[in-house]
mmCIF file of C-alpha atoms and ligand atoms in Angstrom:
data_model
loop_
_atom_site.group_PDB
_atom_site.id
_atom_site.type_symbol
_atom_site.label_atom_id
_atom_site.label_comp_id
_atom_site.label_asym_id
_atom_site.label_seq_id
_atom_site.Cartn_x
_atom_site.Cartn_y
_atom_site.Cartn_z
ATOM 1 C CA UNK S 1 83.874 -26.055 94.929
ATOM 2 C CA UNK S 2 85.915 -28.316 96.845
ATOM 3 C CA UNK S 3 83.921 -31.088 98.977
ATOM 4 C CA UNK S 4 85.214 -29.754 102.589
ATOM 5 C CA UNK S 5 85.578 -27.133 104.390
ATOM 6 C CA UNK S 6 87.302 -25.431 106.859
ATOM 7 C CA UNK S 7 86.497 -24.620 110.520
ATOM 8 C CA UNK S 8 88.679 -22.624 112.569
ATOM 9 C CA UNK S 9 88.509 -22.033 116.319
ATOM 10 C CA UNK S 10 90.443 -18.817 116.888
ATOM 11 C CA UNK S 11 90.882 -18.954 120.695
ATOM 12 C CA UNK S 12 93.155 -16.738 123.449
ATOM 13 C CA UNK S 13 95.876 -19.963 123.725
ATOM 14 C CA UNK S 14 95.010 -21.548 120.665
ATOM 15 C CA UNK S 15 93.826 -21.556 117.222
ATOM 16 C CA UNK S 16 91.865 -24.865 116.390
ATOM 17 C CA UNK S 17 91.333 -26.017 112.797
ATOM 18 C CA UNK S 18 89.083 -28.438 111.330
ATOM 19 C CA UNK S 19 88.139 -29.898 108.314
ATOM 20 C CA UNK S 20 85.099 -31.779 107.336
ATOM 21 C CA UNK S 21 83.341 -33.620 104.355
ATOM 22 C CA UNK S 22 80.666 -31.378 103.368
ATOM 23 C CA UNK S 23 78.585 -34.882 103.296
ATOM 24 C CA UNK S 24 78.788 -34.917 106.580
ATOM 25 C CA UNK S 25 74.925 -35.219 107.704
ATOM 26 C CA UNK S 26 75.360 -36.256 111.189
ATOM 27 C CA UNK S 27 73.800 -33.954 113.418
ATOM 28 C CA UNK S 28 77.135 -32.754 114.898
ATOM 29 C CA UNK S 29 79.618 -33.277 112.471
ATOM 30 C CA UNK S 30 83.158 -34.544 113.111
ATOM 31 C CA UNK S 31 85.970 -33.174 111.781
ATOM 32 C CA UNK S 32 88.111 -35.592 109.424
ATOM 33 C CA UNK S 33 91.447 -33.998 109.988
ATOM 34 C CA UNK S 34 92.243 -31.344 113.523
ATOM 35 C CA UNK S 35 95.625 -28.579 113.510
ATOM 36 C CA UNK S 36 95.938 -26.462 116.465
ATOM 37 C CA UNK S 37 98.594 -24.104 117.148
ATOM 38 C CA UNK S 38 99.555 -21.248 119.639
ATOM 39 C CA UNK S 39 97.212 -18.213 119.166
ATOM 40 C CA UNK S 40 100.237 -16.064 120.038
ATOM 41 C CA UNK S 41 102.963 -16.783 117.436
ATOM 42 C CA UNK S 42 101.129 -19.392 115.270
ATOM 43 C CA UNK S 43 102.534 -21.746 113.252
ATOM 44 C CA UNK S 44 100.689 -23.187 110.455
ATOM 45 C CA UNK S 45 103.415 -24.513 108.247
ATOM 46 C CA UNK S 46 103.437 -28.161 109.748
ATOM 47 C CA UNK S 47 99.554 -28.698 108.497
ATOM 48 C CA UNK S 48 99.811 -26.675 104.970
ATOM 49 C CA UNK S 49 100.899 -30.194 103.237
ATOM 50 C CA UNK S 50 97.821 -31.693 104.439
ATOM 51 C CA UNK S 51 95.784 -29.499 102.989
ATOM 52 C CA UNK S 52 93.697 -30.417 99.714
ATOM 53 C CA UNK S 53 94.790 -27.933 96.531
ATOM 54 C CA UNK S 54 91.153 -27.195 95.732
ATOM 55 C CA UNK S 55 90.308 -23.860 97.036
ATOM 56 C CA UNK S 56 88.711 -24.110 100.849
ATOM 57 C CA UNK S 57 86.052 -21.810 101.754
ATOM 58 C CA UNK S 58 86.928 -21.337 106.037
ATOM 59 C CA UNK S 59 84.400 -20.597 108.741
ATOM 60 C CA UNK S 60 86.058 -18.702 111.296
ATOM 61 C CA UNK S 61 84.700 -18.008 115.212
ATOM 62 C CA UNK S 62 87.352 -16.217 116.825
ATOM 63 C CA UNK S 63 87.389 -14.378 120.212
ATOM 64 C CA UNK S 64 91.346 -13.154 119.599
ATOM 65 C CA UNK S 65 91.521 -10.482 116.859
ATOM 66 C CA UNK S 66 95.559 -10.953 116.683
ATOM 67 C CA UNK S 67 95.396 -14.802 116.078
ATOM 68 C CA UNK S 68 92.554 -14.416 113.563
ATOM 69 C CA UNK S 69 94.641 -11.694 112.085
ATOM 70 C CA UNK S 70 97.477 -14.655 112.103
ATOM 71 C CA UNK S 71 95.476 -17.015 110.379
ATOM 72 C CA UNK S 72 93.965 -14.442 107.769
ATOM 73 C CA UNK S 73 97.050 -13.257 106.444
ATOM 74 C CA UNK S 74 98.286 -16.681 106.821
ATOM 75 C CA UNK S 75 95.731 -17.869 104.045
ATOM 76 C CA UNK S 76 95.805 -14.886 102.063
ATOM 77 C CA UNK S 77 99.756 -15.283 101.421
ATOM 78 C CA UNK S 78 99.786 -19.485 100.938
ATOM 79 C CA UNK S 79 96.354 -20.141 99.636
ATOM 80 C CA UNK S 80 95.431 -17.429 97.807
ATOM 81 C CA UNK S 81 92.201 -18.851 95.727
ATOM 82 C CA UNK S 82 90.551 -19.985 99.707
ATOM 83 C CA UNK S 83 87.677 -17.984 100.934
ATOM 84 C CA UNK S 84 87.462 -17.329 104.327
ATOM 85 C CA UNK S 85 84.713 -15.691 106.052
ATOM 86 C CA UNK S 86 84.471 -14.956 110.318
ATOM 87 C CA UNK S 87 80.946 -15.839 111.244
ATOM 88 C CA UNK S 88 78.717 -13.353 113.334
ATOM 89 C CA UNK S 89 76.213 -14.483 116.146
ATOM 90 C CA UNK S 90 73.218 -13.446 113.835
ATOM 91 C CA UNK S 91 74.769 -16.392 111.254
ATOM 92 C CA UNK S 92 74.322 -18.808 113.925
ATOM 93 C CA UNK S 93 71.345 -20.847 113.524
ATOM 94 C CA UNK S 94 70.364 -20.146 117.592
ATOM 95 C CA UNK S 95 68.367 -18.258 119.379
ATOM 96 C CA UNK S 96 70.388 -16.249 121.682
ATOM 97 C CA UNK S 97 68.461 -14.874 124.502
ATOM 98 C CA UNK S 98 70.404 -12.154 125.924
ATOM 99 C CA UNK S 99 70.442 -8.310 125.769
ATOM 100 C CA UNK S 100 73.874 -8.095 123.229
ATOM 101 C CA UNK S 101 74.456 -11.206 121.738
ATOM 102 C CA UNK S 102 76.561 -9.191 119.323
ATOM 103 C CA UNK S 103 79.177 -9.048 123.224
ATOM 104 C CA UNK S 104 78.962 -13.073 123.724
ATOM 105 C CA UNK S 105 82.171 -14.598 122.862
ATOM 106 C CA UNK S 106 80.931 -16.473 119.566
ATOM 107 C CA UNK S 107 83.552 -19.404 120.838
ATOM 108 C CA UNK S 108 80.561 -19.349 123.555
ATOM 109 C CA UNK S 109 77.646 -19.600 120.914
ATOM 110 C CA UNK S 110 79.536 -21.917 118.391
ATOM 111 C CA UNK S 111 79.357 -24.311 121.538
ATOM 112 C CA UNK S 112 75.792 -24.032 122.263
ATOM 113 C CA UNK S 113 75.052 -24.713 118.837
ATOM 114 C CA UNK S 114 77.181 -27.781 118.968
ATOM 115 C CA UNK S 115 75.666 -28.648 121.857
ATOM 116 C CA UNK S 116 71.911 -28.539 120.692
ATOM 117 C CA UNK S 117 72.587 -30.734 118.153
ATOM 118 C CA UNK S 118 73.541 -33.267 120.940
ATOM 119 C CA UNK S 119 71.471 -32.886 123.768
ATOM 120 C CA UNK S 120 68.236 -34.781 124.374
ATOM 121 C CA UNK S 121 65.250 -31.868 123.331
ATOM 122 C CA UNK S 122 63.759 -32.647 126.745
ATOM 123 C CA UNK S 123 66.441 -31.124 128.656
ATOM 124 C CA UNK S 124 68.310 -27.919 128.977
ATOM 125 C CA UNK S 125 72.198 -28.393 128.378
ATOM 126 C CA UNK S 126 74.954 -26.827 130.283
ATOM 127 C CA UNK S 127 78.439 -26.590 128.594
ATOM 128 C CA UNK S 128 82.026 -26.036 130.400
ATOM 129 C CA UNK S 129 84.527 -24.722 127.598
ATOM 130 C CA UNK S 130 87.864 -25.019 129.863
ATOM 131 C CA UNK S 131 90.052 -23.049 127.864
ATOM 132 C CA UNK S 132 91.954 -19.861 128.753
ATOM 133 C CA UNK S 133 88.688 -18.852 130.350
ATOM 134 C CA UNK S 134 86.288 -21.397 131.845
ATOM 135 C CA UNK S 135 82.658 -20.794 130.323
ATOM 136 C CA UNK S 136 79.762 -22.502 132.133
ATOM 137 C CA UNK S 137 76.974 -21.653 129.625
ATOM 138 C CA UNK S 138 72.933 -22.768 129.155
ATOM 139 C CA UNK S 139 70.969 -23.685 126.704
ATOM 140 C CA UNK S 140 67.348 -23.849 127.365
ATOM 141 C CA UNK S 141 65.144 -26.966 126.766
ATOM 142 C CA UNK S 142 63.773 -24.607 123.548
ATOM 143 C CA UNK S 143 67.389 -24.236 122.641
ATOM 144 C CA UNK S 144 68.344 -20.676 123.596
ATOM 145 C CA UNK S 145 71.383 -19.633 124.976
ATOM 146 C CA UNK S 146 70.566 -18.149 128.126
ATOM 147 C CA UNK S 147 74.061 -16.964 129.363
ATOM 148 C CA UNK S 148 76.776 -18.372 132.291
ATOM 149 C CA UNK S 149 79.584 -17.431 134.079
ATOM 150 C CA UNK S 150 83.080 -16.733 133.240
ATOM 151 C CA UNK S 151 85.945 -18.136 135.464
ATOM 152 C CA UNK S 152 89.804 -17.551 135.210
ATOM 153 C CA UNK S 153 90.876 -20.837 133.751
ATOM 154 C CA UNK S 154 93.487 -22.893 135.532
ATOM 155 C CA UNK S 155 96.638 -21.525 133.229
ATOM 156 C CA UNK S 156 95.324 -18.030 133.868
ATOM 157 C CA UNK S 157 94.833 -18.452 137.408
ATOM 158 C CA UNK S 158 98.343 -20.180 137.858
ATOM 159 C CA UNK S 159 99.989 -17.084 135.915
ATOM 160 C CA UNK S 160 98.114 -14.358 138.063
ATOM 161 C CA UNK S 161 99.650 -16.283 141.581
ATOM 162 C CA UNK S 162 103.104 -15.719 139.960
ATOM 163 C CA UNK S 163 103.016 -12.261 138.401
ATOM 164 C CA UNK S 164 101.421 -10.254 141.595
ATOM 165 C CA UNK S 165 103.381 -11.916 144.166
ATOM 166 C CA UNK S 166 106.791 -11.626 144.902
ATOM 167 C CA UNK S 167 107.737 -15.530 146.487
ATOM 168 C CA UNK S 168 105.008 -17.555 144.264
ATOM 169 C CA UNK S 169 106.581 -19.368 141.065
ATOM 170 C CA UNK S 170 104.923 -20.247 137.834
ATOM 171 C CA UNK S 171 103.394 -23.500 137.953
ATOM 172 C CA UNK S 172 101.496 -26.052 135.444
ATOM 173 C CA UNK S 173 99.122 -28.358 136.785
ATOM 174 C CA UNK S 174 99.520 -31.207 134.541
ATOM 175 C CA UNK S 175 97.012 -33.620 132.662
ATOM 176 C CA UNK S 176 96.360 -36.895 134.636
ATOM 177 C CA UNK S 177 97.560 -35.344 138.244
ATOM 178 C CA UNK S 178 94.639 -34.994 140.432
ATOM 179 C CA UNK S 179 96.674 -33.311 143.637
ATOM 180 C CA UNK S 180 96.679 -33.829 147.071
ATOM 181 C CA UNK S 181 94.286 -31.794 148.726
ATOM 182 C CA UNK S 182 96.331 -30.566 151.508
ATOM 183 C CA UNK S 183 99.212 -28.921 149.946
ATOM 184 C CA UNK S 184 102.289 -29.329 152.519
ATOM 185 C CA UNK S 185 104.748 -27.081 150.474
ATOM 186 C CA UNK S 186 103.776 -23.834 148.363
ATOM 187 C CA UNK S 187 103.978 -25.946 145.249
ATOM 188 C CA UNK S 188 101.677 -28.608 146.356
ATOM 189 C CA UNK S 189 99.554 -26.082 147.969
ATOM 190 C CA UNK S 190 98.947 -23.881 144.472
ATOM 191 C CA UNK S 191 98.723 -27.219 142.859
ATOM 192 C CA UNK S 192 95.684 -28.010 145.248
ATOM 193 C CA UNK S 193 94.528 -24.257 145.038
ATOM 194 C CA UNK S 194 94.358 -23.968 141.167
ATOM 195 C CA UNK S 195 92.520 -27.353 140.716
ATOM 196 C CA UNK S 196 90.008 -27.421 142.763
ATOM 197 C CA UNK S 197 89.072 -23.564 143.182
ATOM 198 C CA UNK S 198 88.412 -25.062 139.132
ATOM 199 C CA UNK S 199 86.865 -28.038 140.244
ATOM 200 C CA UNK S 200 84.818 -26.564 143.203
ATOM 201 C CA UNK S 201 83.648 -23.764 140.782
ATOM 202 C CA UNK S 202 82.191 -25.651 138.170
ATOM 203 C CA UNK S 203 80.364 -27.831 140.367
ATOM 204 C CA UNK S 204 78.702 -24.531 142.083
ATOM 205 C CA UNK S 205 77.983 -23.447 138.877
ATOM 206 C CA UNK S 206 76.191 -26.418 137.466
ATOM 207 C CA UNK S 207 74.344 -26.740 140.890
ATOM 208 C CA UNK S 208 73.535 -23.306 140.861
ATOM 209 C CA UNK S 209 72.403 -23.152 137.276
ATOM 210 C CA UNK S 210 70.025 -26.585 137.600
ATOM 211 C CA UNK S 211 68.546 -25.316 140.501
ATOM 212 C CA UNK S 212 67.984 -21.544 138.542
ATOM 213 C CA UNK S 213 66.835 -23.510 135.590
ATOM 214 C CA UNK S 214 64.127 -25.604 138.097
ATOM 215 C CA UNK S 215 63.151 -28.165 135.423
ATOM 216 C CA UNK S 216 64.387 -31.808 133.674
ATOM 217 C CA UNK S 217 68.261 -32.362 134.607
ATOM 218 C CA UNK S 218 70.284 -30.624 132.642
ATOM 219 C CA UNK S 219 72.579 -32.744 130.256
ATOM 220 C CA UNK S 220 76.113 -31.544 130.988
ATOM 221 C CA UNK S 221 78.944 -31.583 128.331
ATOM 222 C CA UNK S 222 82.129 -30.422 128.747
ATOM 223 C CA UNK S 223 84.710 -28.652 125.725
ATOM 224 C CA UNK S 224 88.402 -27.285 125.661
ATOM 225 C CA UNK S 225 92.038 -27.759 126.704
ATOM 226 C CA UNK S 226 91.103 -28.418 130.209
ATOM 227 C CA UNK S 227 87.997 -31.130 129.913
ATOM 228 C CA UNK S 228 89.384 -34.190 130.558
ATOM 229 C CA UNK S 229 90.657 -32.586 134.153
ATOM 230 C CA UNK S 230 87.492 -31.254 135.272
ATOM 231 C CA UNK S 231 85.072 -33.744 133.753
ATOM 232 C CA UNK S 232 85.808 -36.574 136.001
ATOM 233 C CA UNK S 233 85.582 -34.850 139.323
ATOM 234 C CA UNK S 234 82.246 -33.774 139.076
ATOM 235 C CA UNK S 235 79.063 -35.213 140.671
ATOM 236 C CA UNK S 236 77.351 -35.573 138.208
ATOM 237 C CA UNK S 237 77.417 -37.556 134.354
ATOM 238 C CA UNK S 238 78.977 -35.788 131.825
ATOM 239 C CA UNK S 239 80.349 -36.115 128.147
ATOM 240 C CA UNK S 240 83.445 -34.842 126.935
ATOM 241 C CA UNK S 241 83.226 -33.296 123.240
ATOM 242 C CA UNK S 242 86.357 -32.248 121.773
ATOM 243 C CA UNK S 243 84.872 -30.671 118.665
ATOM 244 C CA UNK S 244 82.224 -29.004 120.550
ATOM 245 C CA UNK S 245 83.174 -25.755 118.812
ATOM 246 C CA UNK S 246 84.277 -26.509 115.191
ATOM 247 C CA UNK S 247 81.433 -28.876 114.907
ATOM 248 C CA UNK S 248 79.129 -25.779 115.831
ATOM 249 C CA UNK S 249 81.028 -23.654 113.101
ATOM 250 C CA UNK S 250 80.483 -26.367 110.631
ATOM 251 C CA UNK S 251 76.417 -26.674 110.651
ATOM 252 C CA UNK S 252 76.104 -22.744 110.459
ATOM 253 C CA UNK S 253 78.053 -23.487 107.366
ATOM 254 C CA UNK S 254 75.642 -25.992 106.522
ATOM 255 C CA UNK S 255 73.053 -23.957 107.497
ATOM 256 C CA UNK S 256 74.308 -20.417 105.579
ATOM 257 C CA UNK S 257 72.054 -20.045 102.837
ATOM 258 C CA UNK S 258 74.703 -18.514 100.385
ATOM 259 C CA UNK S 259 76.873 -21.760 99.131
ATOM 260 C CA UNK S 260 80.342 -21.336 101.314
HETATM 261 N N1 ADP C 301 99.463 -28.479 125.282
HETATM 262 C C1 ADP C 301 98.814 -27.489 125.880
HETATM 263 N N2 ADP C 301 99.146 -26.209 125.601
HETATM 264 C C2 ADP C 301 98.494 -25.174 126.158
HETATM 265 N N3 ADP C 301 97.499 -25.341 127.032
HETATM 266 C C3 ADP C 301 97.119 -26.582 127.357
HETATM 267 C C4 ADP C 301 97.742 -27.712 126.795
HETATM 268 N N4 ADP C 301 97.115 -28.803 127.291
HETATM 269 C C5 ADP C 301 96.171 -28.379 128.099
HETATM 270 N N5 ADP C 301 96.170 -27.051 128.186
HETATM 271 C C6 ADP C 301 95.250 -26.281 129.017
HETATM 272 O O1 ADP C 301 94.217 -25.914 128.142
HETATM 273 C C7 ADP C 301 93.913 -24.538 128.301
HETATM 274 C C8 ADP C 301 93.693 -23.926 126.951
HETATM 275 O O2 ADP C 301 92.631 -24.605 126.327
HETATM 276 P P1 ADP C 301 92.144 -24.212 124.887
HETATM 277 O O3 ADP C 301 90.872 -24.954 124.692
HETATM 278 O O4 ADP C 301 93.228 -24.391 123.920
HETATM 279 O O5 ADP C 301 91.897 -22.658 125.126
HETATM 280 P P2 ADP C 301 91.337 -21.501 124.254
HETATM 281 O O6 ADP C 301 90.024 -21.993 123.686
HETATM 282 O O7 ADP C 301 91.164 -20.410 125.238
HETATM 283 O O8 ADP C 301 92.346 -21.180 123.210
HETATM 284 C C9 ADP C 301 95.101 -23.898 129.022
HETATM 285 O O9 ADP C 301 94.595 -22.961 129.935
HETATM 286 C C10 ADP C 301 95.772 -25.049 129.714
HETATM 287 O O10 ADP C 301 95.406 -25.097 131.074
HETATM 288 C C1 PAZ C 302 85.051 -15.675 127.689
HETATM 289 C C2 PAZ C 302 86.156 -15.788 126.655
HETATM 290 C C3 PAZ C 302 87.336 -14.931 127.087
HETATM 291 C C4 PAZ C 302 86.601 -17.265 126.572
HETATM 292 O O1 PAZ C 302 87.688 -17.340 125.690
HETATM 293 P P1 PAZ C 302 88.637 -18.640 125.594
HETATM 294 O O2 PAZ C 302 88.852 -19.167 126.960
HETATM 295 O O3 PAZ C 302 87.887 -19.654 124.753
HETATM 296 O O4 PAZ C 302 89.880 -18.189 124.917
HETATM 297 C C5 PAZ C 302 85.635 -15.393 125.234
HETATM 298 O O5 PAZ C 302 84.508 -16.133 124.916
HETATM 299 C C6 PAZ C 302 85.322 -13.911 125.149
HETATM 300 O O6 PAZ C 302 86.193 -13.090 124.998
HETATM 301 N N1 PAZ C 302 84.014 -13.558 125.233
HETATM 302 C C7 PAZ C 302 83.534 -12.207 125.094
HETATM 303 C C8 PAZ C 302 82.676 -11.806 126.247
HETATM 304 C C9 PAZ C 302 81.469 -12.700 126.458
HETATM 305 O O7 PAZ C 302 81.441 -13.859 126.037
HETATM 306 O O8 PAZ C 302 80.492 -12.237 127.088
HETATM 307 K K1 K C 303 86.769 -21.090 127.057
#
C-alpha cells in the first residue's frame, strides 16, 4: 500500500486532483501535489510523470459522469494496478439533513465536510463553491448540512447572454478586474452585470441564510474557480480554501473503515 492517496474533484469545467500523505493528521488535510484539467476533453498526460509507481488507491466525488468517465478509463489504461473508488453521500462522515441526500451534488457535501473540520463548533458555517455553478450551502452548529441555493456561475451566466441573444458577444470577466459599475458600452455593461448580479447574490444569500439560521454568526468560507473574485467584496470576513473539496474527499478516506 502506497503512503498517499488520491483525491479527485470531478467538476462541470474541471477535474481537480490531489494527492496527500496518508500521515496527514491535520484536521483538514492539504494536498502535497494539485493537477487540474478541463472536464470536457481532459488531459492528464502532463501530471502522469509526477505520479509515484506504487499503486494509488483514488477517492473520487464527481458531479460530471463524462469527466469521471475521462478520468476512469484514464487510470484503467496508464495505471492499471490503482484502485479507484467514487464515494457516495452515505460514505461521508456527515450528517446530511435533507429529504435525498442521495440528489445533493457530493462536490456540495465533500465541501461541508471540509468545512466542519474548519469551522469553530460554536457556529454554523456557510460555504460559496464558485465554480460552474455557485453553491451557497449550510452547515449547522451540530454539523449537518442543511441545504443552499444554486446560482448560474459567472462563466455560465456570461455564455447564456451570448447564446440567446442575437447582438451580445461572449465575454470573460477576468481575475483581478473589479468593473465599473456603470457600464457605458455593452461590454462594460455585461462586465458590470455578470459580477455583481454574482456579487449581489451571494451577499443576499449569506444575509438571508444568517438571518434563517437566527443564532452565533455564521463562519463564512469560500471554495472554487471563482473565490478570490467574490470573497473580497463581501461584507462580511471570510476565508478562502482552495482545497475545500479534495480535503473533504481525503478524511472520508481516512474515515472509510475498509483500508483504501
Ligand atoms: N483558468 C480557468 N479556466 C476555467 N475557468 C476559470 C479559470 N479561472 C477561473 N475560472 C472560473 O472558475 C469557474 C470554474 O471553477 P471550478 O472550480 O473549476 O468549477 P467546477 O467545480 O464547476 O469544475 C469558471 O466558471 C470560471 O468563471
Ligand atoms: C450544483 C452543481 C451543478 C455544482 O457543480 P459545479 O459548479 O461544482 O460544477 C452540482 O453540485 C450538481 O450537479 N448537484 C446536483 C444537484 C444538487 O446538488 O442538489
Ligand atoms: K460549484
Amino acid at each position: 500500500m502506497s503512503g498517499v492517496w488520491g483525491a479527485v474533484d470531478v467538476g462541470n469545467t474541471s477535474i481537480h486532483i490531489g494527492l496527500f500523505d496518508r500521515a496527514d493528521s491535520r484536521p483538514l488535510p492539504a494536498p502535497t501535489t494539485t493537477f487540474s484539467t478541463a472536464s470536457r476533453e481532459p488531459d492528464f498526460s502532463p501530471w502522469a510523470a509526477r505520479l509515484p509507481r506504487e499503486p494509488i488507491t483514488w477517492n473520487i466525488v464527481s458531479v460530471n459522469r463524462a469527466g469521471q468517465a475521462a478520468f476512469e478509463n484514464w487510470l484503467t489504461a496508464t495505471r492499471p494496478h490503482d484502485h479507484h473508488h467514487a464515494l457516495d453521500h452515505a460514505e461521508l462522515p456527515l450528517a446530511i439533513s435533507v429529504a435525498a441526500p442521495e440528489k445533493v451534488g457530493m462536490d456540495r457535501l465533500a465541501a461541508a465536510v471540509g468545512a466542519n473540520a474548519i469551522r469553530d463548533p460554536q457556529r454554523p458555517a456557510i460555504i460559496i463553491d464558485a465554480g460552474s455553478a455557485i453553491t451557497v450551502d449550510v452547515v449547522s452548529v451540530a454539523g449537518a448540512f442543511l441545504g443552499g441555493a444554486i446560482v448560474p456561475g459567472m462563466k455560465m451566466a456570461a455564455r447564456a447572454l451570448a447564446g440567446q441573444t442575437d447582438m451580445l458577444p461572449e465575454i470573460t470577466v477576468d481575475v483581478g478586474e473589479v468593473p465599473t459599475a456603470i457600464g457605458a458600452d455593452t461590454l462594460a455593461a455585461m462586465r458590470s452585470g455578470l459580477f455583481y448580479s454574482a456579487v449581489g447574490g451571494v451577499r443576499e444569500l449569506i444575509e438571508r441564510f444568517t438571518a434563517q439560521l437566527n443564532g452565533p454568526a455564521p463562519q463564512v468560507i469560500f471554495a472554487g474557480g471563482d473565490a478570490a473574485k467574490l470573497a473580497p467584496q463581501m461584507p462580511v470576513a471570510s476565508v478562502t480554501i482552495d482545497h475545500l473539496v479534495l480535503g473533504g474527499v481525503a478524511i472520508a478516506a481516512r474515515h472509510a473503515k475498509a483500508p483504501r
